[in-house]
Short mmCIF file of C-alpha atoms and ligand atoms in Angstrom, two decimals:
data_model
loop_
_atom_site.label_atom_id
_atom_site.label_comp_id
_atom_site.label_asym_id
_atom_site.label_seq_id
_atom_site.Cartn_x
_atom_site.Cartn_y
_atom_site.Cartn_z
CA MET A 71 16.02 -19.33 7.86
CA PRO A 72 13.79 -16.33 8.23
CA TYR A 73 14.89 -12.89 9.65
CA ASN A 74 12.58 -13.65 12.90
CA GLU A 75 11.60 -17.41 14.14
CA VAL A 76 8.21 -15.92 14.67
CA GLU A 77 7.73 -15.68 11.01
CA THR A 78 7.47 -19.79 10.94
CA ALA A 79 5.93 -20.09 14.31
CA SER A 80 3.15 -22.86 14.24
CA ARG A 81 -0.61 -21.05 13.41
CA ASP A 82 -1.21 -22.62 17.07
CA ASP A 83 1.77 -20.61 18.62
CA LEU A 84 0.66 -17.57 16.54
CA ARG A 85 -2.60 -17.56 17.71
CA ALA A 86 -1.83 -18.04 21.59
CA LEU A 87 0.38 -14.93 20.95
CA GLN A 88 -2.29 -12.71 19.09
CA ASP A 89 -4.83 -14.15 22.01
CA GLU A 90 -2.39 -12.58 24.82
CA ARG A 91 -1.67 -9.28 22.89
CA LEU A 92 -4.98 -8.61 22.10
CA ALA A 93 -6.31 -8.85 25.73
CA ASP A 94 -3.14 -6.81 26.92
CA VAL A 95 -3.72 -4.01 23.65
CA VAL A 96 -7.61 -3.59 24.35
CA GLU A 97 -7.17 -3.19 28.09
CA TYR A 98 -4.16 -0.57 27.61
CA ALA A 99 -6.04 1.27 25.30
CA TYR A 100 -9.07 1.40 27.34
CA GLU A 101 -7.00 2.31 30.51
CA ASN A 102 -5.16 5.33 28.74
CA VAL A 103 -6.81 6.65 25.51
CA GLU A 104 -10.44 8.64 26.52
CA PHE A 105 -11.53 7.64 22.99
CA TYR A 106 -11.18 4.34 23.32
CA ARG A 107 -12.92 4.29 27.05
CA ASP A 108 -15.54 5.98 25.51
CA ALA A 109 -16.41 3.76 22.34
CA LEU A 110 -15.75 0.77 24.18
CA ASP A 111 -18.45 1.89 26.97
CA GLU A 112 -20.99 2.92 24.26
CA ALA A 113 -20.47 -0.39 22.70
CA GLY A 114 -21.29 -2.12 26.03
CA VAL A 115 -17.62 -3.83 25.84
CA SER A 116 -15.29 -4.33 28.79
CA PRO A 117 -11.70 -5.10 28.36
CA ALA A 118 -12.38 -8.26 30.42
CA ASP A 119 -14.73 -9.14 27.68
CA VAL A 120 -11.95 -9.66 25.05
CA GLU A 121 -9.96 -12.93 25.89
CA SER A 122 -8.90 -13.89 22.60
CA VAL A 123 -9.26 -12.96 18.80
CA GLU A 124 -12.30 -14.66 18.63
CA ASP A 125 -13.57 -12.20 20.56
CA ILE A 126 -12.27 -9.14 18.21
CA SER A 127 -15.34 -8.36 16.42
CA LYS A 128 -17.15 -7.12 19.91
CA LEU A 129 -15.07 -4.33 19.40
CA PRO A 130 -15.93 -1.07 17.92
CA PHE A 131 -14.26 -0.03 14.80
CA THR A 132 -11.48 2.59 14.32
CA THR A 133 -11.89 4.92 11.30
CA LYS A 134 -9.76 8.01 9.48
CA GLU A 135 -12.64 10.21 10.48
CA ASP A 136 -11.72 9.24 14.14
CA PHE A 137 -8.31 10.39 13.45
CA ARG A 138 -9.32 13.76 12.08
CA ALA A 139 -11.49 14.02 14.94
CA GLU A 140 -9.05 13.37 17.86
CA TYR A 141 -6.27 15.45 15.97
CA PRO A 142 -3.78 16.12 16.64
CA ASP A 143 -3.00 13.79 19.92
CA GLY A 144 -6.43 12.64 21.13
CA LEU A 145 -5.48 8.98 20.20
CA PHE A 146 -1.97 9.06 21.87
CA ALA A 147 -1.60 6.40 24.82
CA VAL A 148 1.39 8.19 26.20
CA ASP A 149 2.72 11.42 27.75
CA HIS A 150 4.27 13.47 25.11
CA ALA A 151 7.54 13.13 26.77
CA ASP A 152 7.35 9.24 25.65
CA VAL A 153 6.84 9.96 22.19
CA LYS A 154 10.00 10.09 20.34
CA ARG A 155 8.76 10.70 16.61
CA ILE A 156 6.00 12.03 14.83
CA HIS A 157 4.94 11.40 11.48
CA ALA A 158 1.44 12.51 9.26
CA SER A 159 -0.13 11.22 6.56
CA SER A 160 -2.26 14.14 4.50
CA GLY A 161 -5.65 12.94 2.81
CA THR A 162 -6.86 15.02 0.40
CA THR A 163 -9.24 16.95 2.24
CA GLY A 164 -9.06 18.15 6.15
CA LYS A 165 -6.13 17.92 8.51
CA PRO A 166 -3.57 15.12 8.34
CA LYS A 167 -3.63 12.35 10.25
CA ILE A 168 -0.88 12.71 13.04
CA VAL A 169 0.58 9.13 14.46
CA ALA A 170 3.43 8.87 17.34
CA TYR A 171 5.66 6.39 18.38
CA SER A 172 7.35 5.62 21.51
CA GLU A 173 10.76 4.51 21.60
CA ASP A 174 9.87 0.85 21.47
CA ASP A 175 7.54 1.50 18.74
CA LEU A 176 10.12 2.73 16.70
CA GLY A 177 12.18 -0.81 17.87
CA VAL A 178 9.11 -2.77 16.40
CA TRP A 179 8.88 -0.41 13.13
CA ARG A 180 12.78 -1.21 12.37
CA GLU A 181 12.35 -5.13 13.01
CA VAL A 182 9.44 -5.50 10.88
CA MET A 183 10.88 -3.45 8.15
CA ALA A 184 14.43 -5.46 8.29
CA ARG A 185 11.94 -9.02 8.33
CA SER A 186 10.01 -7.49 5.43
CA LEU A 187 13.04 -6.42 3.60
CA TYR A 188 14.87 -9.85 4.21
CA ALA A 189 11.81 -11.85 2.89
CA ALA A 190 12.27 -9.82 -0.13
CA GLY A 191 15.28 -11.45 -0.42
CA ILE A 192 17.77 -8.24 0.55
CA ARG A 193 20.76 -8.85 2.73
CA ALA A 194 23.63 -6.99 4.77
CA ASP A 195 25.91 -6.85 1.61
CA ASP A 196 23.57 -4.91 -0.75
CA VAL A 197 23.10 -1.39 -1.40
CA VAL A 198 19.45 0.05 -1.05
CA GLN A 199 18.79 3.07 -2.62
CA ASN A 200 15.65 4.48 -1.05
CA ALA A 201 13.98 6.80 -3.07
CA TYR A 202 10.47 7.11 -0.75
CA GLY A 203 10.30 10.78 0.20
CA TYR A 204 11.94 11.59 3.54
CA GLY A 205 9.77 13.60 5.83
CA LEU A 206 6.06 13.29 7.33
CA PHE A 207 5.56 10.45 4.93
CA THR A 208 6.70 7.25 6.93
CA GLY A 209 7.92 5.80 3.66
CA GLY A 210 11.44 7.35 3.47
CA LEU A 211 12.28 7.03 7.28
CA GLY A 212 10.50 3.40 7.63
CA PHE A 213 12.76 1.86 4.77
CA HIS A 214 15.94 3.55 5.67
CA ASP A 215 15.61 2.29 9.46
CA GLY A 216 14.42 -0.83 8.43
CA ALA A 217 17.40 -1.50 5.55
CA GLU A 218 19.97 -0.20 8.57
CA GLU A 219 18.75 -2.49 11.02
CA LEU A 220 19.10 -5.27 8.33
CA GLY A 221 22.82 -4.16 7.72
CA ALA A 222 22.44 -3.04 4.59
CA CYS A 223 23.93 0.14 2.84
CA VAL A 224 21.19 2.50 2.47
CA ILE A 225 21.67 5.51 0.10
CA PRO A 226 18.90 7.85 1.25
CA THR A 227 18.16 9.79 -1.85
CA GLY A 228 14.43 10.30 -1.34
CA GLY A 229 12.29 11.20 -3.57
CA GLY A 230 12.55 13.16 -6.65
CA ASN A 231 15.53 14.59 -8.52
CA THR A 232 15.73 11.83 -11.06
CA SER A 233 18.73 12.90 -13.01
CA ARG A 234 20.63 12.36 -9.72
CA GLN A 235 18.94 9.17 -8.87
CA LEU A 236 20.12 7.47 -11.75
CA ASP A 237 23.72 8.72 -11.39
CA MET A 238 23.51 7.14 -8.38
CA LEU A 239 22.12 3.88 -9.13
CA GLN A 240 24.95 3.44 -11.83
CA ASP A 241 27.75 5.12 -9.86
CA LEU A 242 27.19 3.44 -6.59
CA GLU A 243 25.93 0.23 -8.04
CA SER A 244 22.54 -0.12 -5.83
CA ASP A 245 21.20 -3.60 -5.84
CA VAL A 246 17.87 -2.54 -4.75
CA LEU A 247 15.39 0.64 -5.11
CA SER A 248 12.78 1.27 -2.99
CA CYS A 249 10.05 3.26 -4.57
CA THR A 250 6.57 3.63 -5.98
CA PRO A 251 5.42 1.78 -8.79
CA SER A 252 4.79 4.76 -10.77
CA TYR A 253 8.09 6.33 -9.92
CA CYS A 254 9.71 3.05 -11.21
CA LEU A 255 8.49 3.51 -14.39
CA TYR A 256 9.07 7.00 -14.72
CA LEU A 257 13.00 6.30 -13.95
CA ALA A 258 13.07 3.92 -16.71
CA GLU A 259 11.83 6.64 -19.01
CA VAL A 260 14.16 8.90 -17.75
CA ALA A 261 16.76 6.78 -18.35
CA GLU A 262 15.88 6.03 -21.70
CA GLU A 263 15.99 9.52 -22.60
CA ARG A 264 19.51 9.82 -21.32
CA GLY A 265 20.52 7.10 -23.63
CA ILE A 266 20.85 4.65 -20.58
CA ASP A 267 19.41 0.92 -21.30
CA PRO A 268 17.29 0.76 -18.26
CA THR A 269 17.74 -2.84 -18.33
CA ASP A 270 21.78 -2.26 -17.80
CA LEU A 271 20.91 -0.49 -14.50
CA PRO A 272 22.94 -2.39 -11.24
CA LEU A 273 19.49 -3.16 -10.08
CA SER A 274 18.05 -6.59 -9.08
CA THR A 275 15.25 -5.81 -6.92
CA VAL A 276 12.55 -3.13 -6.51
CA VAL A 277 10.29 -2.79 -3.52
CA ILE A 278 7.33 -1.12 -4.68
CA GLY A 279 4.20 0.14 -2.81
CA ALA A 280 2.69 3.26 -1.17
CA GLU A 281 0.11 3.21 -4.24
CA PRO A 282 -2.05 0.73 -5.94
CA PHE A 283 -0.60 -1.60 -9.15
CA THR A 284 -2.43 -4.11 -10.75
CA ASP A 285 -0.22 -7.26 -11.89
CA PRO A 286 0.61 -6.12 -15.76
CA MET A 287 1.82 -2.96 -14.16
CA ARG A 288 4.05 -5.16 -12.29
CA LYS A 289 4.99 -7.07 -15.30
CA GLU A 290 6.07 -3.83 -17.19
CA ILE A 291 8.11 -2.58 -14.42
CA GLU A 292 9.71 -6.11 -14.10
CA GLU A 293 10.60 -6.45 -17.87
CA ALA A 294 11.38 -2.25 -18.04
CA LEU A 295 14.47 -2.70 -15.37
CA ASP A 296 15.06 -6.18 -15.35
CA VAL A 297 14.41 -6.53 -12.06
CA THR A 298 12.09 -8.82 -9.51
CA ALA A 299 9.21 -6.40 -8.45
CA VAL A 300 8.40 -6.86 -4.45
CA ASP A 301 5.36 -5.44 -3.26
CA VAL A 302 5.32 -3.99 0.24
CA TYR A 303 2.09 -2.60 1.79
CA GLY A 304 1.48 -0.57 5.00
CA LEU A 305 0.02 2.42 6.14
CA SER A 306 0.91 5.41 8.81
CA GLU A 307 -2.44 4.69 10.99
CA ILE A 308 -0.86 1.21 12.05
CA ILE A 309 3.32 2.00 11.68
CA GLY A 310 4.06 2.73 7.80
CA PRO A 311 5.53 0.35 5.60
CA GLY A 312 6.24 -3.04 6.98
CA VAL A 313 2.73 -4.39 7.77
CA SER A 314 2.87 -7.04 4.81
CA ILE A 315 5.26 -7.96 2.23
CA GLU A 316 5.84 -10.50 -0.48
CA CYS A 317 8.44 -13.27 -0.40
CA GLU A 318 10.96 -13.49 -3.08
CA HIS A 319 9.91 -17.38 -3.33
CA ALA A 320 6.66 -16.74 -4.16
CA GLN A 321 5.39 -13.30 -4.88
CA GLU A 322 2.10 -14.64 -4.28
CA GLY A 323 0.19 -12.50 -1.54
CA LEU A 324 1.73 -10.60 1.00
CA HIS A 325 2.47 -11.92 4.30
CA VAL A 326 1.07 -9.90 7.19
CA TRP A 327 3.39 -9.54 10.30
CA GLU A 328 0.46 -10.90 12.17
CA ASP A 329 2.81 -11.16 15.58
CA HIS A 330 2.11 -7.01 15.60
CA PHE A 331 -0.99 -6.49 13.59
CA TYR A 332 -4.06 -8.46 13.46
CA PRO A 333 -6.26 -8.71 10.14
CA GLU A 334 -9.70 -9.15 9.63
CA VAL A 335 -11.73 -8.75 6.34
CA VAL A 336 -14.87 -7.22 6.57
CA ASP A 337 -18.07 -6.33 3.96
CA PRO A 338 -17.49 -2.44 3.46
CA GLU A 339 -21.22 -2.04 3.56
CA THR A 340 -22.22 -3.74 6.89
CA GLY A 341 -18.89 -4.06 8.72
CA GLU A 342 -19.42 -7.62 9.53
CA PRO A 343 -16.60 -10.51 8.87
CA VAL A 344 -16.54 -11.78 5.51
CA GLU A 345 -16.26 -15.78 4.86
CA GLU A 346 -12.44 -16.91 5.26
CA GLY A 347 -11.04 -16.42 1.75
CA GLU A 348 -13.11 -13.75 0.53
CA ARG A 349 -12.68 -10.26 -0.55
CA GLY A 350 -13.70 -7.54 1.76
CA GLU A 351 -11.98 -4.67 3.38
CA LEU A 352 -8.83 -4.90 5.58
CA VAL A 353 -9.28 -4.00 9.16
CA LEU A 354 -6.06 -4.03 11.47
CA THR A 355 -5.52 -3.87 14.69
CA THR A 356 -2.17 -3.12 16.36
CA LEU A 357 -1.24 -5.89 19.30
CA THR A 358 1.70 -4.11 20.45
CA LYS A 359 1.97 -0.22 19.79
CA GLN A 360 2.47 1.78 22.77
CA ALA A 361 2.32 5.48 21.78
CA LEU A 362 -0.96 4.82 19.46
CA PRO A 363 -2.33 1.54 19.89
CA VAL A 364 -5.23 1.35 17.28
CA LEU A 365 -8.05 -1.00 17.55
CA ARG A 366 -10.06 -2.34 14.50
CA TYR A 367 -8.91 0.64 11.76
CA ARG A 368 -10.73 0.41 8.46
CA THR A 369 -8.15 0.79 5.97
CA GLY A 370 -10.40 1.20 3.31
CA ASP A 371 -8.19 -1.13 1.19
CA MET A 372 -9.85 -4.28 -0.40
CA THR A 373 -8.15 -7.55 -0.12
CA ARG A 374 -8.60 -11.12 0.70
CA LEU A 375 -6.51 -13.35 3.37
CA ASP A 376 -5.10 -16.58 2.38
CA TYR A 377 -4.09 -18.56 4.93
CA GLU A 378 -2.41 -21.33 3.33
CA LYS A 379 1.10 -22.01 4.37
CA CYS A 380 3.36 -20.63 1.75
CA GLU A 381 6.26 -22.22 -0.03
CA CYS A 382 8.81 -20.26 1.48
CA GLY A 383 7.99 -21.88 4.69
CA ARG A 384 6.48 -18.64 6.62
CA THR A 385 3.23 -19.23 8.57
CA ALA A 386 2.05 -15.78 8.55
CA VAL A 387 -1.40 -15.39 6.76
CA ARG A 388 -1.01 -13.71 2.96
CA MET A 389 -2.94 -10.63 1.66
CA ASP A 390 -3.79 -9.97 -1.79
CA ASN A 391 -2.11 -7.29 -3.71
CA VAL A 392 -4.19 -4.11 -2.91
CA THR A 393 -5.51 -3.08 -6.38
CA GLY A 394 -7.96 -0.55 -5.07
CA ARG A 395 -9.63 0.98 -2.15
CA ALA A 396 -13.63 0.74 -0.60
CA ASP A 397 -13.69 4.22 -1.77
CA ASP A 398 -12.15 4.33 -4.94
CA LEU A 399 -15.33 3.38 -6.42
CA LEU A 400 -16.63 5.48 -9.04
CA ILE A 401 -20.37 5.96 -9.85
CA VAL A 402 -20.75 7.10 -13.27
CA ARG A 403 -24.28 7.28 -14.52
CA GLY A 404 -25.58 5.08 -11.34
CA VAL A 405 -22.90 2.38 -12.72
CA ASN A 406 -20.06 1.20 -10.67
CA VAL A 407 -16.83 1.74 -12.12
CA TYR A 408 -13.38 0.73 -10.16
CA PRO A 409 -10.21 2.40 -11.83
CA SER A 410 -8.52 -0.82 -11.34
CA GLN A 411 -10.72 -2.55 -13.92
CA ILE A 412 -10.06 0.11 -16.16
CA GLU A 413 -6.26 -0.21 -15.53
CA GLU A 414 -6.27 -3.72 -16.35
CA VAL A 415 -8.01 -3.35 -19.60
CA MET A 416 -5.21 -0.79 -20.49
CA LEU A 417 -2.18 -2.92 -19.33
CA ASP A 418 -3.11 -6.03 -21.02
CA LEU A 419 -2.47 -4.45 -24.21
CA ASP A 420 0.83 -4.43 -25.14
CA ALA A 421 0.36 -1.42 -27.58
CA VAL A 422 -0.67 0.72 -24.48
CA ALA A 423 1.77 2.31 -22.11
CA PRO A 424 1.06 2.02 -18.07
CA HIS A 425 -0.29 5.75 -18.15
CA TYR A 426 -3.53 6.69 -18.04
CA ARG A 427 -6.06 9.18 -16.29
CA ILE A 428 -9.89 9.11 -15.62
CA ASP A 429 -11.67 12.60 -15.72
CA LEU A 430 -15.09 13.12 -14.53
CA ARG A 431 -17.05 16.25 -14.84
CA ARG A 432 -21.09 16.79 -14.50
CA GLU A 433 -23.02 18.31 -17.50
CA GLY A 434 -26.15 19.35 -16.81
CA ASN A 435 -27.28 16.28 -14.66
CA LEU A 436 -25.26 13.73 -16.52
CA ASP A 437 -21.46 12.11 -15.40
CA GLN A 438 -19.16 12.17 -18.22
CA MET A 439 -16.16 10.16 -17.96
CA GLU A 440 -13.14 10.88 -20.15
CA ILE A 441 -10.21 8.38 -20.26
CA THR A 442 -6.85 9.38 -21.65
CA VAL A 443 -3.78 6.66 -22.42
CA GLU A 444 -0.96 7.00 -23.74
CA TYR A 445 0.42 4.58 -26.59
CA HIS A 446 3.51 2.45 -26.03
CA GLU A 447 6.68 4.02 -27.73
CA ASP A 448 6.94 0.82 -29.91
CA PHE A 449 4.00 0.88 -31.00
CA GLU A 450 4.14 1.89 -34.50
CA ASP A 451 0.29 1.26 -36.02
CA SER A 452 -2.67 3.45 -36.03
CA PRO A 453 -3.67 5.54 -32.73
CA ALA A 454 -7.43 5.24 -34.24
CA GLU A 455 -7.50 1.41 -34.69
CA LEU A 456 -6.15 1.11 -31.03
CA ARG A 457 -8.55 3.57 -29.53
CA ASP A 458 -11.20 1.08 -31.14
CA ARG A 459 -9.59 -1.80 -29.49
CA ILE A 460 -9.88 -0.36 -26.43
CA GLU A 461 -13.05 1.07 -26.26
CA ALA A 462 -14.31 -2.76 -27.72
CA ARG A 463 -12.11 -3.88 -24.19
CA LEU A 464 -13.69 -1.68 -22.19
CA ASP A 465 -17.32 -2.30 -23.24
CA GLU A 466 -16.70 -6.00 -22.37
CA ILE A 467 -15.90 -5.19 -18.66
CA LEU A 468 -17.75 -1.87 -17.90
CA ASP A 469 -21.24 -1.40 -17.72
CA VAL A 470 -20.76 2.33 -19.28
CA SER A 471 -18.93 3.67 -21.75
CA PRO A 472 -16.31 6.49 -21.54
CA ASP A 473 -17.70 9.80 -23.32
CA ASP A 474 -14.44 10.48 -24.44
CA LEU A 475 -11.48 7.94 -25.05
CA SER A 476 -8.04 9.72 -26.12
CA VAL A 477 -4.86 7.92 -26.94
CA VAL A 478 -2.04 10.39 -26.94
CA GLU A 479 1.68 10.19 -27.63
CA PRO A 480 3.75 8.44 -25.14
CA GLY A 481 5.20 11.30 -22.58
CA ASP A 482 1.85 13.69 -23.09
CA LEU A 483 0.71 12.52 -19.80
CA GLU A 484 1.99 14.25 -16.69
CA ARG A 485 4.35 12.08 -14.43
CA THR A 486 4.70 11.95 -10.74
CA GLU A 487 8.17 12.44 -9.59
CA VAL A 488 7.42 12.83 -6.04
CA GLY A 489 4.82 11.17 -3.84
CA LYS A 490 1.67 9.24 -4.96
CA VAL A 491 0.80 8.88 -8.46
CA LYS A 492 -3.02 10.33 -8.92
CA ARG A 493 -5.07 9.22 -11.89
CA VAL A 494 -8.35 10.04 -11.13
CA PHE A 495 -9.67 13.64 -11.20
CA ASP A 496 -13.17 13.78 -10.24
CA HIS A 497 -14.44 17.77 -11.09
CA ARG A 498 -18.24 17.01 -10.33
O1 LIG B 24 1.73 4.65 1.96
C1 LIG B 24 3.20 3.57 3.68
C2 LIG B 24 4.15 2.79 2.64
C3 LIG B 24 5.23 3.73 2.37
C4 LIG B 24 3.65 1.61 2.14
C5 LIG B 24 6.27 3.26 1.34
C6 LIG B 24 4.84 1.33 1.37
C7 LIG B 24 5.85 1.61 0.76
P1 LIG B 24 0.24 6.42 3.80
O2 LIG B 24 0.90 7.43 3.35
O3 LIG B 24 -0.34 6.41 5.19
O4 LIG B 24 1.31 5.17 4.14
O5 LIG B 24 -0.56 5.42 2.87
C8 LIG B 24 -1.62 4.04 3.33
O6 LIG B 24 -1.59 3.65 0.79
O7 LIG B 24 -4.05 2.17 2.79
C9 LIG B 24 -3.10 1.88 0.76
O8 LIG B 24 -4.50 2.55 0.53
C10 LIG B 24 -1.96 2.56 -0.02
N1 LIG B 24 -0.94 1.53 -0.06
C11 LIG B 24 -0.06 1.29 0.41
N2 LIG B 24 0.92 0.20 0.07
C12 LIG B 24 -0.04 0.01 -0.83
C13 LIG B 24 0.47 -1.11 -1.81
C14 LIG B 24 2.10 4.48 3.36
N3 LIG B 24 1.39 -2.22 -1.61
C15 LIG B 24 -2.29 3.78 2.07
N4 LIG B 24 -0.45 -1.53 -2.64
C16 LIG B 24 -3.09 2.83 2.23
C17 LIG B 24 -1.58 -0.64 -2.82
C18 LIG B 24 -1.11 0.58 -0.87
N5 LIG B 24 -1.90 0.47 -2.00
#
């Protein structure tokens, strides 16, 4: 039995619910948000033209630039008195994206997060240590509220202070840790430094998200901590964490809670919907949000949708693990390079630790790409020989070779204790 019976509703019933909710939210956004009224008028679409999800592609997109342009509250659909919580997501440049929640929105968020944790195998008798940052970032409070809603015990450690984090894990026997994938690995390293075998920690599940990771990285985490690592996805503009999650049964694709968030996949260049099952940019529409309804948001995240019924019995569509963003693309001397391609190569080699960075510079008119990786602490051969092996593998998958490839000692690359890991440094 799932947490909420809608999770196993027939596709037809789900579609009927989405049709009704989409028509409502379009009308609601049109009536309450000037930005949407103008955008729909300009596109020549009236809310009455949207009767079902078949009509969704008539609607214009919303972009992160729209959030910035409408800073701070231009996208709000309710009076300030009805806004009960604000979060914000800061990009690398410009103003943060401010997001707002009504009382009901907070209820939906709690429910989809509780549903998510339940799908990950977490139950009311579990102890959830929440190491996502508390504050304007949606990770901390999103997980906190969801775990409480589920009835679990929450330890709100927040990000950082890794030594204390480890003490709490051991002393309070936490079953579940929620944090970024890079922090999981860091925690395992600090445990080892303190003479604790990370596989002896009481954890059985880690719920990882907020930044991209590849399957080899997940394997590293599962082995390092002897846990099941479940991928959770979300973004502030839509609600925060809890848009989708893997189920513990299959760990194959993240169930999108489609009764609240309608997913589409489009070609990132043209904005046209891709064929069913093809890869492209994820576009999300909130179906029930009050304070901040969002129509066709271009997430920038690359994925594909799988409508096959899952072995867990849930009917909600599954999205692929997001390993990259449409704007992650690095153009080096005219050649396309995705950081996830480099990560896959590195992590496929047992001798390489899951820590790397890519530095891009321009010398004269020429792009220079430097890659730095750490060798694994168990690796005892020559780093020079390892370097040659990595170079040969990179050669196979990239059409451009790094100008400099350094293999450094374990621990040489800086770790991220708080917030999201940064691996690409574009100095151009
Ligand atoms: O990162 C919400 C979140 C918190 C998700 C905790 C999961 C766990 P933002 O800070 O607004 O919100 O960043 C959203 O992070 O568009 C993706 O690019 C990336 N992202 C989030 N989850 C994943 C994931 C939170 N599981 C942006 N895999 C999104 C890959 C992810 N990327």
